[in-house]
Amino acid sequence: MIHLNSSDLAADLLQYLEQKQAQVDQGPDYPTRRRKANHLWNSKRSSQEGNAKFDQLQTQLVDMTIGIQSCNYCENNEAIDIEHIYPKGAFPGRTFRWDNYLLACKKCNSHYKLDKFAVFDPADSLQRYDIPRGAEAPTEASVLINPRVEEAMDYLWLDIVGRTFRFAILAEEEGTLAFQKASYTLELLGLNKREALVSAREKAAKYYFSRLKLYVQIKAADSLEALEELVDPFTLPQSLGTLSALQTQLCEAIRRDIVDYPHTTVWKELIRQRELLPRTLELFIAAPEALGF
Ligand SMILES: [Zn+2]
């Protein structure tokens, strides 16, 4: 799971969402609001205007994803569904809220998260309360880490040094709010039990390391011939130009490779844990600007 760089929605779109939300909120009781939310959501693209507005909204959510449209929960698969972080069943009041959306993949949305959600019990702020299906949420204190407003890396760390490529919980004490948020997020989204994700993270670590190593080698090259030897034909431009211009161009291409690759959390963890990874640290010392990629 990765924190999203949320952007502001255009005023006309925001107003459109607010109008839809107001229609939901007018309902006199929870069952009515829930029905209305479902109906309006399912028919959101049935008018020409709705279709255009949601196209625009979806484009903005795509821009906020990591990699090339990767899911914000698993960071692996293509993100296509507009996902309500707070499910609209339990939270009809958040059905048309911009800050409640992210783009998720089918697997995360339809196999793992579904409409499950837990909040901290209002009677005991450290007790997890799983909202029953079809019931109204008693509070909005989300147990799931909310990637629109929270940084998952504040709660979790990825075991790279031990090479398990599974997430571990940063909080040491089980009873704490931070521990519960971390463990519930891992459990709900299956982030550690989906083997495909675990091996994809391992591959990502290898990919990032090799790209960073190449970046450092490009910086150190002392001739055009040396660069030609180093770089694959897909990265090398047709016209080579001068050594320093080519170095700049190739370094930028490698930076883009790193930014466009899914599993941004793995990259961020390589940065965060670099002191524990001597060979990675060496590369970052040679290319400190890569810390800001
Ligand atoms: Zn996913």
Tab-separated table of C-alpha atoms and ligand atoms in Angstrom:
chain	number	residue	atom	x	y	z
A	1	MET	CA	0.000	0.000	0.000
A	2	ILE	CA	1.270	3.418	-0.889
A	3	HIS	CA	0.357	6.934	0.136
A	4	LEU	CA	-1.260	8.840	-2.726
A	5	ASN	CA	-0.174	12.257	-3.822
A	6	SER	CA	-3.682	13.635	-3.743
A	7	SER	CA	-4.469	16.540	-6.019
A	8	ASP	CA	-7.332	19.012	-5.792
A	9	LEU	CA	-10.359	18.393	-7.896
A	10	ALA	CA	-11.529	21.044	-10.384
A	11	ALA	CA	-14.255	23.262	-8.887
A	12	ASP	CA	-16.996	22.134	-11.311
A	13	LEU	CA	-16.302	18.463	-10.583
A	14	LEU	CA	-16.258	19.040	-6.871
A	15	GLN	CA	-19.578	20.828	-7.103
A	16	TYR	CA	-21.024	17.961	-9.147
A	17	LEU	CA	-19.995	15.463	-6.469
A	18	GLU	CA	-21.385	17.678	-3.715
A	19	GLN	CA	-24.750	17.827	-5.441
A	20	LYS	CA	-24.892	14.038	-5.715
A	21	GLN	CA	-23.836	13.683	-2.091
A	22	ALA	CA	-26.519	16.156	-0.990
A	23	GLN	CA	-29.149	13.961	-2.653
A	24	VAL	CA	-27.914	11.010	-0.614
A	25	ASP	CA	-27.720	12.977	2.623
A	26	GLN	CA	-31.326	14.183	2.282
A	27	GLY	CA	-32.549	10.668	3.090
A	28	PRO	CA	-34.342	10.680	6.454
A	29	ASP	CA	-32.734	7.490	7.757
A	30	TYR	CA	-29.797	5.195	7.144
A	31	PRO	CA	-31.581	2.537	4.976
A	32	THR	CA	-32.888	5.275	2.686
A	33	ARG	CA	-29.498	6.968	2.428
A	34	ARG	CA	-27.847	3.612	1.728
A	35	ARG	CA	-30.338	2.785	-1.043
A	36	LYS	CA	-30.013	6.246	-2.556
A	37	ALA	CA	-26.197	6.045	-2.463
A	38	ASN	CA	-26.267	2.693	-4.229
A	39	HIS	CA	-28.708	3.856	-6.838
A	40	LEU	CA	-26.873	7.091	-7.620
A	41	TRP	CA	-23.508	5.356	-7.707
A	42	ASN	CA	-24.698	2.585	-10.016
A	43	SER	CA	-26.257	5.109	-12.383
A	44	LYS	CA	-23.427	7.664	-12.194
A	45	ARG	CA	-22.544	7.181	-15.857
A	46	SER	CA	-26.055	6.853	-17.214
A	47	SER	CA	-26.300	10.497	-18.297
A	48	GLN	CA	-23.975	12.199	-20.750
A	49	GLU	CA	-22.944	14.689	-18.095
A	50	GLY	CA	-22.277	11.996	-15.488
A	51	ASN	CA	-20.233	10.015	-17.955
A	52	ALA	CA	-18.086	13.023	-18.836
A	53	LYS	CA	-17.603	14.010	-15.186
A	54	PHE	CA	-16.562	10.509	-14.150
A	55	ASP	CA	-14.206	10.206	-17.120
A	56	GLN	CA	-12.541	13.391	-15.928
A	57	LEU	CA	-12.446	12.168	-12.340
A	58	GLN	CA	-11.015	8.807	-13.344
A	59	THR	CA	-8.262	10.512	-15.359
A	60	GLN	CA	-7.274	12.505	-12.306
A	61	LEU	CA	-7.172	9.338	-10.186
A	62	VAL	CA	-4.977	7.689	-12.829
A	63	ASP	CA	-2.565	10.630	-12.536
A	64	MET	CA	-2.371	10.028	-8.795
A	65	THR	CA	-1.411	6.362	-9.100
A	66	ILE	CA	2.141	5.112	-8.778
A	67	GLY	CA	4.047	3.526	-11.672
A	68	ILE	CA	1.967	3.327	-14.805
A	69	GLN	CA	-1.512	3.120	-13.299
A	70	SER	CA	-0.699	0.610	-10.574
A	71	CYS	CA	-3.112	-0.270	-7.800
A	72	ASN	CA	-2.636	1.820	-4.662
A	73	TYR	CA	-3.283	-1.145	-2.403
A	74	CYS	CA	-1.129	-3.976	-3.825
A	75	GLU	CA	1.139	-1.789	-6.053
A	76	ASN	CA	1.205	-4.655	-8.518
A	77	ASN	CA	-1.809	-4.902	-10.803
A	78	GLU	CA	-3.409	-2.460	-13.163
A	79	ALA	CA	-5.771	-0.156	-11.299
A	80	ILE	CA	-9.138	0.229	-12.997
A	81	ASP	CA	-11.863	0.433	-10.373
A	82	ILE	CA	-12.809	3.576	-8.515
A	83	GLU	CA	-12.630	2.265	-4.996
A	84	HIS	CA	-14.408	3.733	-1.979
A	85	ILE	CA	-11.899	3.545	0.855
A	86	TYR	CA	-14.836	3.828	3.283
A	87	PRO	CA	-17.383	1.486	1.650
A	88	LYS	CA	-20.550	3.247	0.575
A	89	GLY	CA	-22.736	0.566	2.235
A	90	ALA	CA	-21.612	1.465	5.735
A	91	PHE	CA	-20.786	5.083	4.887
A	92	PRO	CA	-23.375	6.425	2.420
A	93	GLY	CA	-22.228	9.899	3.516
A	94	ARG	CA	-18.905	9.251	1.773
A	95	THR	CA	-20.228	7.908	-1.531
A	96	PHE	CA	-19.501	11.074	-3.507
A	97	ARG	CA	-16.544	12.360	-1.536
A	98	TRP	CA	-13.385	13.019	-3.555
A	99	ASP	CA	-11.157	12.182	-0.588
A	100	ASN	CA	-12.761	8.745	-0.353
A	101	TYR	CA	-11.604	7.549	-3.777
A	102	LEU	CA	-8.559	5.779	-5.086
A	103	LEU	CA	-7.894	3.488	-8.025
A	104	ALA	CA	-7.583	-0.181	-7.141
A	105	CYS	CA	-7.191	-3.378	-9.106
A	106	LYS	CA	-9.936	-5.972	-9.506
A	107	LYS	CA	-8.149	-8.415	-7.235
A	108	CYS	CA	-7.865	-6.010	-4.294
A	109	ASN	CA	-11.328	-4.610	-4.798
A	110	SER	CA	-13.362	-7.725	-5.567
A	111	HIS	CA	-11.441	-10.502	-3.825
A	112	TYR	CA	-10.000	-8.912	-0.726
A	113	LYS	CA	-11.445	-5.641	0.454
A	114	LEU	CA	-15.012	-6.019	-0.851
A	115	ASP	CA	-17.290	-4.060	1.491
A	116	LYS	CA	-15.495	-5.158	4.645
A	117	PHE	CA	-14.419	-2.423	7.001
A	118	ALA	CA	-13.571	-1.979	10.654
A	119	VAL	CA	-13.575	1.083	12.852
A	120	PHE	CA	-12.352	1.667	16.365
A	121	ASP	CA	-15.198	1.092	18.790
A	122	PRO	CA	-16.552	4.419	20.086
A	123	ALA	CA	-17.011	2.812	23.531
A	124	ASP	CA	-13.406	1.613	23.678
A	125	SER	CA	-11.126	3.441	21.283
A	126	LEU	CA	-8.630	0.562	21.129
A	127	GLN	CA	-11.166	-2.153	20.308
A	128	ARG	CA	-11.680	-3.086	16.682
A	129	TYR	CA	-15.288	-3.223	15.566
A	130	ASP	CA	-16.047	-5.027	12.298
A	131	ILE	CA	-19.052	-3.322	10.782
A	132	PRO	CA	-21.655	-6.002	9.970
A	133	ARG	CA	-22.876	-6.135	6.387
A	134	GLY	CA	-25.750	-3.764	5.829
A	135	ALA	CA	-25.157	-1.889	9.072
A	136	GLU	CA	-24.364	1.763	9.564
A	137	ALA	CA	-20.900	2.591	10.848
A	138	PRO	CA	-20.941	3.913	14.411
A	139	THR	CA	-17.895	6.128	13.803
A	140	GLU	CA	-15.437	7.121	11.080
A	141	ALA	CA	-12.290	6.088	12.973
A	142	SER	CA	-10.884	3.806	10.286
A	143	VAL	CA	-8.754	0.842	11.334
A	144	LEU	CA	-7.572	0.437	7.743
A	145	ILE	CA	-4.655	2.723	6.935
A	146	ASN	CA	-6.203	5.369	4.683
A	147	PRO	CA	-3.732	6.004	1.845
A	148	ARG	CA	-5.348	9.335	0.993
A	149	VAL	CA	-4.343	10.810	4.322
A	150	GLU	CA	-1.919	8.397	5.952
A	151	GLU	CA	1.536	7.113	5.081
A	152	ALA	CA	1.540	3.301	5.211
A	153	MET	CA	5.302	3.346	5.826
A	154	ASP	CA	4.641	4.983	9.197
A	155	TYR	CA	2.956	1.737	10.230
A	156	LEU	CA	4.720	-0.954	8.221
A	157	TRP	CA	8.205	-1.802	7.046
A	158	LEU	CA	9.274	-4.221	4.374
A	159	ASP	CA	11.717	-6.966	5.288
A	160	ILE	CA	14.387	-6.530	2.627
A	161	VAL	CA	17.427	-7.293	4.774
A	162	GLY	CA	16.001	-10.686	5.804
A	163	ARG	CA	14.888	-11.163	2.185
A	164	THR	CA	11.363	-12.341	3.021
A	165	PHE	CA	9.860	-9.340	1.191
A	166	ARG	CA	6.925	-9.427	3.573
A	167	PHE	CA	5.684	-6.480	5.572
A	168	ALA	CA	6.277	-6.272	9.287
A	169	ILE	CA	4.592	-4.016	11.813
A	170	LEU	CA	6.538	-1.049	13.134
A	171	ALA	CA	4.651	-0.698	16.432
A	172	GLU	CA	6.046	-3.032	19.065
A	173	GLU	CA	3.065	-3.244	21.368
A	174	GLU	CA	0.105	-5.270	20.149
A	175	GLY	CA	-2.609	-3.349	21.945
A	176	THR	CA	-1.759	-0.009	20.381
A	177	LEU	CA	-3.781	1.781	17.742
A	178	ALA	CA	-0.805	1.779	15.368
A	179	PHE	CA	-0.335	-1.980	15.707
A	180	GLN	CA	-4.002	-2.676	15.050
A	181	LYS	CA	-4.103	-0.432	11.988
A	182	ALA	CA	-1.039	-2.155	10.550
A	183	SER	CA	-2.205	-5.707	11.206
A	184	TYR	CA	-5.746	-5.071	9.965
A	185	THR	CA	-4.447	-3.485	6.741
A	186	LEU	CA	-2.176	-6.461	6.071
A	187	GLU	CA	-4.980	-8.903	6.797
A	188	LEU	CA	-7.762	-7.152	4.872
A	189	LEU	CA	-5.730	-6.687	1.707
A	190	GLY	CA	-3.788	-9.955	2.007
A	191	LEU	CA	-0.547	-8.066	1.451
A	192	ASN	CA	1.628	-10.780	3.001
A	193	LYS	CA	-0.294	-13.886	2.063
A	194	ARG	CA	-0.507	-13.208	-1.679
A	195	GLU	CA	2.623	-15.005	-2.882
A	196	ALA	CA	2.507	-13.249	-6.248
A	197	LEU	CA	2.927	-9.926	-4.444
A	198	VAL	CA	5.787	-11.217	-2.320
A	199	SER	CA	7.751	-12.425	-5.350
A	200	ALA	CA	6.924	-9.263	-7.289
A	201	ARG	CA	8.454	-7.222	-4.444
A	202	GLU	CA	11.607	-9.319	-4.566
A	203	LYS	CA	11.848	-8.789	-8.325
A	204	ALA	CA	11.263	-5.081	-7.805
A	205	ALA	CA	14.157	-4.860	-5.341
A	206	LYS	CA	16.465	-6.536	-7.870
A	207	TYR	CA	15.225	-4.273	-10.655
A	208	TYR	CA	15.678	-1.074	-8.638
A	209	PHE	CA	19.164	-2.123	-7.562
A	210	SER	CA	20.264	-2.896	-11.109
A	211	ARG	CA	18.794	0.349	-12.481
A	212	LEU	CA	20.497	2.369	-9.758
A	213	LYS	CA	23.783	0.594	-10.411
A	214	LEU	CA	23.490	1.387	-14.106
A	215	TYR	CA	22.704	5.005	-13.247
A	216	VAL	CA	25.918	5.253	-11.246
A	217	GLN	CA	27.916	3.600	-14.059
A	218	ILE	CA	26.483	6.046	-16.603
A	219	LYS	CA	27.552	8.959	-14.421
A	220	ALA	CA	31.066	7.546	-14.179
A	221	ALA	CA	31.525	6.686	-17.879
A	222	ASP	CA	34.364	8.563	-19.574
A	223	SER	CA	33.567	8.023	-23.245
A	224	LEU	CA	30.666	7.579	-25.644
A	225	GLU	CA	31.919	4.065	-26.389
A	226	ALA	CA	31.786	3.180	-22.710
A	227	LEU	CA	28.179	4.390	-22.576
A	228	GLU	CA	27.236	2.373	-25.646
A	229	GLU	CA	28.637	-0.713	-23.955
A	230	LEU	CA	26.705	-0.086	-20.776
A	231	VAL	CA	23.249	0.724	-22.008
A	232	ASP	CA	20.660	-1.505	-23.659
A	233	PRO	CA	19.547	-0.546	-27.187
A	234	PHE	CA	16.083	0.493	-25.995
A	235	THR	CA	17.441	3.143	-23.688
A	236	LEU	CA	20.188	4.401	-26.012
A	237	PRO	CA	18.987	7.225	-28.315
A	238	GLN	CA	19.681	7.008	-32.057
A	239	SER	CA	21.840	10.088	-32.120
A	240	LEU	CA	24.462	10.066	-29.376
A	241	GLY	CA	25.529	13.746	-29.232
A	242	THR	CA	28.146	14.782	-26.676
A	243	LEU	CA	29.218	12.677	-23.708
A	244	SER	CA	27.735	14.921	-21.046
A	245	ALA	CA	24.460	15.485	-22.951
A	246	LEU	CA	24.093	11.743	-23.419
A	247	GLN	CA	24.839	11.086	-19.752
A	248	THR	CA	22.123	13.537	-18.734
A	249	GLN	CA	19.648	12.001	-21.153
A	250	LEU	CA	20.383	8.433	-20.053
A	251	CYS	CA	20.271	9.298	-16.360
A	252	GLU	CA	16.855	10.861	-16.916
A	253	ALA	CA	15.701	7.707	-18.728
A	254	ILE	CA	16.815	5.576	-15.773
A	255	ARG	CA	15.072	7.920	-13.336
A	256	ARG	CA	11.854	7.462	-15.331
A	257	ASP	CA	12.310	3.674	-15.297
A	258	ILE	CA	12.488	3.775	-11.516
A	259	VAL	CA	9.530	6.130	-11.139
A	260	ASP	CA	7.353	4.200	-13.609
A	261	TYR	CA	8.003	0.809	-12.076
A	262	PRO	CA	5.252	-0.413	-9.734
A	263	HIS	CA	6.106	-1.313	-6.113
A	264	THR	CA	7.209	2.184	-5.188
A	265	THR	CA	7.207	1.082	-1.552
A	266	VAL	CA	10.129	-1.250	-2.319
A	267	TRP	CA	12.096	1.686	-3.746
A	268	LYS	CA	11.231	3.844	-0.733
A	269	GLU	CA	12.290	1.037	1.599
A	270	LEU	CA	15.623	0.705	-0.199
A	271	ILE	CA	16.127	4.369	0.564
A	272	ARG	CA	14.908	4.121	4.170
A	273	GLN	CA	16.946	0.993	4.948
A	274	ARG	CA	20.054	1.874	2.952
A	275	GLU	CA	22.291	1.996	6.040
A	276	LEU	CA	21.544	-1.707	6.513
A	277	LEU	CA	22.233	-2.551	2.861
A	278	PRO	CA	25.924	-1.773	2.223
A	279	ARG	CA	25.935	-2.196	-1.557
A	280	THR	CA	22.784	-0.149	-1.969
A	281	LEU	CA	24.237	2.515	0.328
A	282	GLU	CA	27.342	2.704	-1.842
A	283	LEU	CA	25.193	3.459	-4.883
A	284	PHE	CA	23.232	6.149	-3.086
A	285	ILE	CA	26.495	7.754	-1.954
A	286	ALA	CA	27.612	7.862	-5.596
A	287	ALA	CA	24.238	9.231	-6.714
A	288	PRO	CA	22.673	11.100	-3.770
A	289	GLU	CA	20.174	12.765	-6.121
A	290	ALA	CA	18.517	9.335	-6.496
A	291	LEU	CA	17.272	9.680	-2.904
A	292	GLY	CA	14.807	12.200	-4.306
A	293	PHE	CA	13.431	10.055	-7.159
B	1	ZN	ZN	-4.404	-4.283	-6.083
